[in-house]
Amino acid sequence: MEERSPMLSLEAVPTETTTIVQVETADNEEKEIILHRQNGDVTAWVNACQHYRHIPIDKGEGAAMRNGEFVCQNHGAYFEADSGYCTFGPCEGAYLDSVDVAVEDGDVYLTDENYDFVGTGPLETDDTDLASTSNVEF
C-alpha cells in the first residue's frame, strides 16, 4: 500500500473562509483547490467560479463568505460551502467542481484519484494577467 502524506492539519483549515492547496492532474495541469472546515469535516472545491472558470473564488487571501456561502467577488455568485451549489448569481443552479478529501487523525488527505497534491498556498500568478479583481463591492 502506498504511504500518503497529509496536505495539512485539520486545524489549519479555516471555518470562516478558505485556504488554497495546489494539485496536479494526470495531464500535468496545475490547479488550485479551496478547502473549508465545517463541523469537523472538510469540503474541497476547484478554485473556479462556474460563471467564468478562470476567475477564482479564493484570490489568495481566503474566499469572501456570507451566511455560510462562498461569494465570487467578481460576479456576486453565492455557493453553498457544504454542497458547492450556486444559490444566486449568473451561474445559479450550477455546482462548484468537488474534490475528494478525507480527515483522519486530525489531518486532511487528498483522496481524489484525479489529482496529486503539490503543495499549500496559491499557484504563482502572471503579473501580466489583466483579469478583473472585483466587480462587487463589500
JSON list of C-alpha atoms in Angstrom, two decimals:
[
{"chain": "A", "resi": 1, "resn": "MET", "atom": "CA", "xyz": [0.00, 0.00, 0.00]},
{"chain": "A", "resi": 2, "resn": "GLU", "atom": "CA", "xyz": [1.30, 3.42, -0.97]},
{"chain": "A", "resi": 3, "resn": "GLU", "atom": "CA", "xyz": [2.06, 5.64, 2.02]},
{"chain": "A", "resi": 4, "resn": "ARG", "atom": "CA", "xyz": [0.49, 9.06, 1.74]},
{"chain": "A", "resi": 5, "resn": "SER", "atom": "CA", "xyz": [1.19, 12.32, 3.46]},
{"chain": "A", "resi": 6, "resn": "PRO", "atom": "CA", "xyz": [-1.38, 14.80, 4.74]},
{"chain": "A", "resi": 7, "resn": "MET", "atom": "CA", "xyz": [-1.93, 18.06, 2.86]},
{"chain": "A", "resi": 8, "resn": "LEU", "atom": "CA", "xyz": [-2.31, 19.98, 6.12]},
{"chain": "A", "resi": 9, "resn": "SER", "atom": "CA", "xyz": [-3.75, 19.67, 9.59]},
{"chain": "A", "resi": 10, "resn": "LEU", "atom": "CA", "xyz": [-7.47, 19.95, 10.21]},
{"chain": "A", "resi": 11, "resn": "GLU", "atom": "CA", "xyz": [-6.82, 22.98, 12.44]},
{"chain": "A", "resi": 12, "resn": "ALA", "atom": "CA", "xyz": [-5.09, 24.75, 9.51]},
{"chain": "A", "resi": 13, "resn": "VAL", "atom": "CA", "xyz": [-8.35, 24.70, 7.51]},
{"chain": "A", "resi": 14, "resn": "PRO", "atom": "CA", "xyz": [-10.42, 27.78, 8.36]},
{"chain": "A", "resi": 15, "resn": "THR", "atom": "CA", "xyz": [-14.11, 27.83, 9.29]},
{"chain": "A", "resi": 16, "resn": "GLU", "atom": "CA", "xyz": [-14.82, 31.46, 8.32]},
{"chain": "A", "resi": 17, "resn": "THR", "atom": "CA", "xyz": [-13.12, 31.39, 4.90]},
{"chain": "A", "resi": 18, "resn": "THR", "atom": "CA", "xyz": [-10.99, 29.03, 2.78]},
{"chain": "A", "resi": 19, "resn": "THR", "atom": "CA", "xyz": [-7.38, 28.03, 2.26]},
{"chain": "A", "resi": 20, "resn": "ILE", "atom": "CA", "xyz": [-5.72, 27.00, -1.00]},
{"chain": "A", "resi": 21, "resn": "VAL", "atom": "CA", "xyz": [-3.70, 23.93, -1.88]},
{"chain": "A", "resi": 22, "resn": "GLN", "atom": "CA", "xyz": [-2.07, 23.14, -5.21]},
{"chain": "A", "resi": 23, "resn": "VAL", "atom": "CA", "xyz": [-2.77, 19.95, -7.12]},
{"chain": "A", "resi": 24, "resn": "GLU", "atom": "CA", "xyz": [-1.84, 18.49, -10.47]},
{"chain": "A", "resi": 25, "resn": "THR", "atom": "CA", "xyz": [-3.95, 16.47, -12.90]},
{"chain": "A", "resi": 26, "resn": "ALA", "atom": "CA", "xyz": [-2.79, 13.39, -14.83]},
{"chain": "A", "resi": 27, "resn": "ASP", "atom": "CA", "xyz": [-2.25, 15.77, -17.78]},
{"chain": "A", "resi": 28, "resn": "ASN", "atom": "CA", "xyz": [0.23, 17.80, -15.68]},
{"chain": "A", "resi": 29, "resn": "GLU", "atom": "CA", "xyz": [-2.21, 20.70, -15.38]},
{"chain": "A", "resi": 30, "resn": "GLU", "atom": "CA", "xyz": [-1.78, 22.64, -12.14]},
{"chain": "A", "resi": 31, "resn": "LYS", "atom": "CA", "xyz": [-4.95, 23.68, -10.31]},
{"chain": "A", "resi": 32, "resn": "GLU", "atom": "CA", "xyz": [-5.89, 25.32, -7.05]},
{"chain": "A", "resi": 33, "resn": "ILE", "atom": "CA", "xyz": [-8.25, 23.63, -4.63]},
{"chain": "A", "resi": 34, "resn": "ILE", "atom": "CA", "xyz": [-10.02, 25.53, -1.85]},
{"chain": "A", "resi": 35, "resn": "LEU", "atom": "CA", "xyz": [-10.63, 23.83, 1.49]},
{"chain": "A", "resi": 36, "resn": "HIS", "atom": "CA", "xyz": [-13.23, 24.83, 4.09]},
{"chain": "A", "resi": 37, "resn": "ARG", "atom": "CA", "xyz": [-13.89, 23.31, 7.53]},
{"chain": "A", "resi": 38, "resn": "GLN", "atom": "CA", "xyz": [-17.39, 22.85, 8.89]},
{"chain": "A", "resi": 39, "resn": "ASN", "atom": "CA", "xyz": [-18.35, 20.80, 11.95]},
{"chain": "A", "resi": 40, "resn": "GLY", "atom": "CA", "xyz": [-15.05, 18.88, 11.98]},
{"chain": "A", "resi": 41, "resn": "ASP", "atom": "CA", "xyz": [-15.32, 17.92, 8.30]},
{"chain": "A", "resi": 42, "resn": "VAL", "atom": "CA", "xyz": [-13.61, 19.47, 5.28]},
{"chain": "A", "resi": 43, "resn": "THR", "atom": "CA", "xyz": [-15.06, 20.21, 1.87]},
{"chain": "A", "resi": 44, "resn": "ALA", "atom": "CA", "xyz": [-12.83, 20.82, -1.16]},
{"chain": "A", "resi": 45, "resn": "TRP", "atom": "CA", "xyz": [-13.60, 22.50, -4.47]},
{"chain": "A", "resi": 46, "resn": "VAL", "atom": "CA", "xyz": [-11.70, 23.50, -7.58]},
{"chain": "A", "resi": 47, "resn": "ASN", "atom": "CA", "xyz": [-10.98, 27.20, -7.10]},
{"chain": "A", "resi": 48, "resn": "ALA", "atom": "CA", "xyz": [-13.02, 28.41, -10.08]},
{"chain": "A", "resi": 49, "resn": "CYS", "atom": "CA", "xyz": [-16.32, 30.26, -10.35]},
{"chain": "A", "resi": 50, "resn": "GLN", "atom": "CA", "xyz": [-18.81, 28.48, -12.58]},
{"chain": "A", "resi": 51, "resn": "HIS", "atom": "CA", "xyz": [-19.71, 31.69, -14.42]},
{"chain": "A", "resi": 52, "resn": "TYR", "atom": "CA", "xyz": [-16.22, 32.33, -15.83]},
{"chain": "A", "resi": 53, "resn": "ARG", "atom": "CA", "xyz": [-13.96, 29.44, -14.87]},
{"chain": "A", "resi": 54, "resn": "HIS", "atom": "CA", "xyz": [-10.75, 31.48, -15.00]},
{"chain": "A", "resi": 55, "resn": "ILE", "atom": "CA", "xyz": [-11.99, 33.59, -12.05]},
{"chain": "A", "resi": 56, "resn": "PRO", "atom": "CA", "xyz": [-11.02, 32.12, -8.65]},
{"chain": "A", "resi": 57, "resn": "ILE", "atom": "CA", "xyz": [-13.36, 32.07, -5.66]},
{"chain": "A", "resi": 58, "resn": "ASP", "atom": "CA", "xyz": [-10.35, 32.49, -3.34]},
{"chain": "A", "resi": 59, "resn": "LYS", "atom": "CA", "xyz": [-7.89, 35.01, -4.76]},
{"chain": "A", "resi": 60, "resn": "GLY", "atom": "CA", "xyz": [-5.18, 34.03, -2.29]},
{"chain": "A", "resi": 61, "resn": "GLU", "atom": "CA", "xyz": [-6.39, 35.54, 0.97]},
{"chain": "A", "resi": 62, "resn": "GLY", "atom": "CA", "xyz": [-9.40, 33.35, 1.70]},
{"chain": "A", "resi": 63, "resn": "ALA", "atom": "CA", "xyz": [-12.78, 33.38, -0.03]},
{"chain": "A", "resi": 64, "resn": "ALA", "atom": "CA", "xyz": [-15.31, 36.02, 0.92]},
{"chain": "A", "resi": 65, "resn": "MET", "atom": "CA", "xyz": [-18.22, 34.39, 2.76]},
{"chain": "A", "resi": 66, "resn": "ARG", "atom": "CA", "xyz": [-21.72, 35.41, 3.75]},
{"chain": "A", "resi": 67, "resn": "ASN", "atom": "CA", "xyz": [-24.15, 33.26, 5.71]},
{"chain": "A", "resi": 68, "resn": "GLY", "atom": "CA", "xyz": [-22.17, 30.06, 5.12]},
{"chain": "A", "resi": 69, "resn": "GLU", "atom": "CA", "xyz": [-21.73, 30.64, 1.39]},
{"chain": "A", "resi": 70, "resn": "PHE", "atom": "CA", "xyz": [-18.66, 31.48, -0.71]},
{"chain": "A", "resi": 71, "resn": "VAL", "atom": "CA", "xyz": [-19.07, 34.70, -2.68]},
{"chain": "A", "resi": 72, "resn": "CYS", "atom": "CA", "xyz": [-17.47, 35.23, -6.07]},
{"chain": "A", "resi": 73, "resn": "GLN", "atom": "CA", "xyz": [-16.18, 38.78, -5.73]},
{"chain": "A", "resi": 74, "resn": "ASN", "atom": "CA", "xyz": [-16.25, 39.29, -9.49]},
{"chain": "A", "resi": 75, "resn": "HIS", "atom": "CA", "xyz": [-19.83, 38.28, -10.25]},
{"chain": "A", "resi": 76, "resn": "GLY", "atom": "CA", "xyz": [-21.61, 38.20, -6.91]},
{"chain": "A", "resi": 77, "resn": "ALA", "atom": "CA", "xyz": [-22.44, 34.50, -7.23]},
{"chain": "A", "resi": 78, "resn": "TYR", "atom": "CA", "xyz": [-23.08, 32.64, -3.95]},
{"chain": "A", "resi": 79, "resn": "PHE", "atom": "CA", "xyz": [-22.07, 28.98, -3.48]},
{"chain": "A", "resi": 80, "resn": "GLU", "atom": "CA", "xyz": [-23.09, 26.82, -0.51]},
{"chain": "A", "resi": 81, "resn": "ALA", "atom": "CA", "xyz": [-19.93, 25.84, 1.35]},
{"chain": "A", "resi": 82, "resn": "ASP", "atom": "CA", "xyz": [-21.16, 22.31, 2.08]},
{"chain": "A", "resi": 83, "resn": "SER", "atom": "CA", "xyz": [-22.56, 21.39, -1.37]},
{"chain": "A", "resi": 84, "resn": "GLY", "atom": "CA", "xyz": [-20.94, 23.80, -3.84]},
{"chain": "A", "resi": 85, "resn": "TYR", "atom": "CA", "xyz": [-24.41, 24.69, -5.17]},
{"chain": "A", "resi": 86, "resn": "CYS", "atom": "CA", "xyz": [-24.79, 28.21, -6.62]},
{"chain": "A", "resi": 87, "resn": "THR", "atom": "CA", "xyz": [-27.82, 29.79, -4.95]},
{"chain": "A", "resi": 88, "resn": "PHE", "atom": "CA", "xyz": [-27.56, 33.23, -6.55]},
{"chain": "A", "resi": 89, "resn": "GLY", "atom": "CA", "xyz": [-25.85, 34.94, -9.46]},
{"chain": "A", "resi": 90, "resn": "PRO", "atom": "CA", "xyz": [-25.16, 34.44, -13.14]},
{"chain": "A", "resi": 91, "resn": "CYS", "atom": "CA", "xyz": [-24.42, 30.72, -12.70]},
{"chain": "A", "resi": 92, "resn": "GLU", "atom": "CA", "xyz": [-27.37, 29.99, -10.37]},
{"chain": "A", "resi": 93, "resn": "GLY", "atom": "CA", "xyz": [-28.09, 26.25, -10.29]},
{"chain": "A", "resi": 94, "resn": "ALA", "atom": "CA", "xyz": [-24.52, 25.23, -11.14]},
{"chain": "A", "resi": 95, "resn": "TYR", "atom": "CA", "xyz": [-22.16, 23.45, -8.76]},
{"chain": "A", "resi": 96, "resn": "LEU", "atom": "CA", "xyz": [-18.50, 24.01, -7.96]},
{"chain": "A", "resi": 97, "resn": "ASP", "atom": "CA", "xyz": [-16.33, 21.07, -9.03]},
{"chain": "A", "resi": 98, "resn": "SER", "atom": "CA", "xyz": [-15.84, 18.91, -5.95]},
{"chain": "A", "resi": 99, "resn": "VAL", "atom": "CA", "xyz": [-12.60, 17.26, -4.91]},
{"chain": "A", "resi": 100, "resn": "ASP", "atom": "CA", "xyz": [-12.49, 14.24, -2.61]},
{"chain": "A", "resi": 101, "resn": "VAL", "atom": "CA", "xyz": [-10.64, 14.71, 0.68]},
{"chain": "A", "resi": 102, "resn": "ALA", "atom": "CA", "xyz": [-10.69, 12.86, 3.99]},
{"chain": "A", "resi": 103, "resn": "VAL", "atom": "CA", "xyz": [-9.98, 13.82, 7.58]},
{"chain": "A", "resi": 104, "resn": "GLU", "atom": "CA", "xyz": [-8.03, 11.22, 9.52]},
{"chain": "A", "resi": 105, "resn": "ASP", "atom": "CA", "xyz": [-6.36, 11.60, 12.91]},
{"chain": "A", "resi": 106, "resn": "GLY", "atom": "CA", "xyz": [-6.52, 15.40, 12.75]},
{"chain": "A", "resi": 107, "resn": "ASP", "atom": "CA", "xyz": [-5.04, 15.71, 9.25]},
{"chain": "A", "resi": 108, "resn": "VAL", "atom": "CA", "xyz": [-6.56, 16.36, 5.81]},
{"chain": "A", "resi": 109, "resn": "TYR", "atom": "CA", "xyz": [-5.70, 13.99, 2.97]},
{"chain": "A", "resi": 110, "resn": "LEU", "atom": "CA", "xyz": [-6.37, 14.25, -0.75]},
{"chain": "A", "resi": 111, "resn": "THR", "atom": "CA", "xyz": [-8.28, 11.10, -1.71]},
{"chain": "A", "resi": 112, "resn": "ASP", "atom": "CA", "xyz": [-9.40, 12.14, -5.21]},
{"chain": "A", "resi": 113, "resn": "GLU", "atom": "CA", "xyz": [-7.68, 9.92, -7.79]},
{"chain": "A", "resi": 114, "resn": "ASN", "atom": "CA", "xyz": [-7.90, 12.71, -10.39]},
{"chain": "A", "resi": 115, "resn": "TYR", "atom": "CA", "xyz": [-5.34, 14.85, -8.58]},
{"chain": "A", "resi": 116, "resn": "ASP", "atom": "CA", "xyz": [-1.91, 14.67, -6.96]},
{"chain": "A", "resi": 117, "resn": "PHE", "atom": "CA", "xyz": [-1.07, 17.01, -4.08]},
{"chain": "A", "resi": 118, "resn": "VAL", "atom": "CA", "xyz": [1.69, 19.51, -4.94]},
{"chain": "A", "resi": 119, "resn": "GLY", "atom": "CA", "xyz": [1.78, 21.99, -2.05]},
{"chain": "A", "resi": 120, "resn": "THR", "atom": "CA", "xyz": [-0.02, 24.58, 0.02]},
{"chain": "A", "resi": 121, "resn": "GLY", "atom": "CA", "xyz": [-0.85, 28.12, -1.00]},
{"chain": "A", "resi": 122, "resn": "PRO", "atom": "CA", "xyz": [-1.89, 29.64, -4.30]},
{"chain": "A", "resi": 123, "resn": "LEU", "atom": "CA", "xyz": [-0.18, 28.99, -7.62]},
{"chain": "A", "resi": 124, "resn": "GLU", "atom": "CA", "xyz": [2.25, 31.59, -8.90]},
{"chain": "A", "resi": 125, "resn": "THR", "atom": "CA", "xyz": [0.35, 34.24, -10.84]},
{"chain": "A", "resi": 126, "resn": "ASP", "atom": "CA", "xyz": [1.28, 36.06, -14.01]},
{"chain": "A", "resi": 127, "resn": "ASP", "atom": "CA", "xyz": [1.80, 39.76, -13.32]},
{"chain": "A", "resi": 128, "resn": "THR", "atom": "CA", "xyz": [0.62, 40.50, -16.86]},
{"chain": "A", "resi": 129, "resn": "ASP", "atom": "CA", "xyz": [-2.79, 38.89, -16.19]},
{"chain": "A", "resi": 130, "resn": "LEU", "atom": "CA", "xyz": [-5.40, 41.58, -16.81]},
{"chain": "A", "resi": 131, "resn": "ALA", "atom": "CA", "xyz": [-8.30, 39.68, -15.21]},
{"chain": "A", "resi": 132, "resn": "SER", "atom": "CA", "xyz": [-10.54, 41.88, -13.11]},
{"chain": "A", "resi": 133, "resn": "THR", "atom": "CA", "xyz": [-10.08, 41.64, -9.37]},
{"chain": "A", "resi": 134, "resn": "SER", "atom": "CA", "xyz": [-13.61, 42.64, -8.42]},
{"chain": "A", "resi": 135, "resn": "ASN", "atom": "CA", "xyz": [-16.91, 43.83, -9.76]},
{"chain": "A", "resi": 136, "resn": "VAL", "atom": "CA", "xyz": [-18.73, 43.56, -6.43]},
{"chain": "A", "resi": 137, "resn": "GLU", "atom": "CA", "xyz": [-18.42, 45.97, -3.54]},
{"chain": "A", "resi": 138, "resn": "PHE", "atom": "CA", "xyz": [-18.34, 44.62, 0.03]}
]
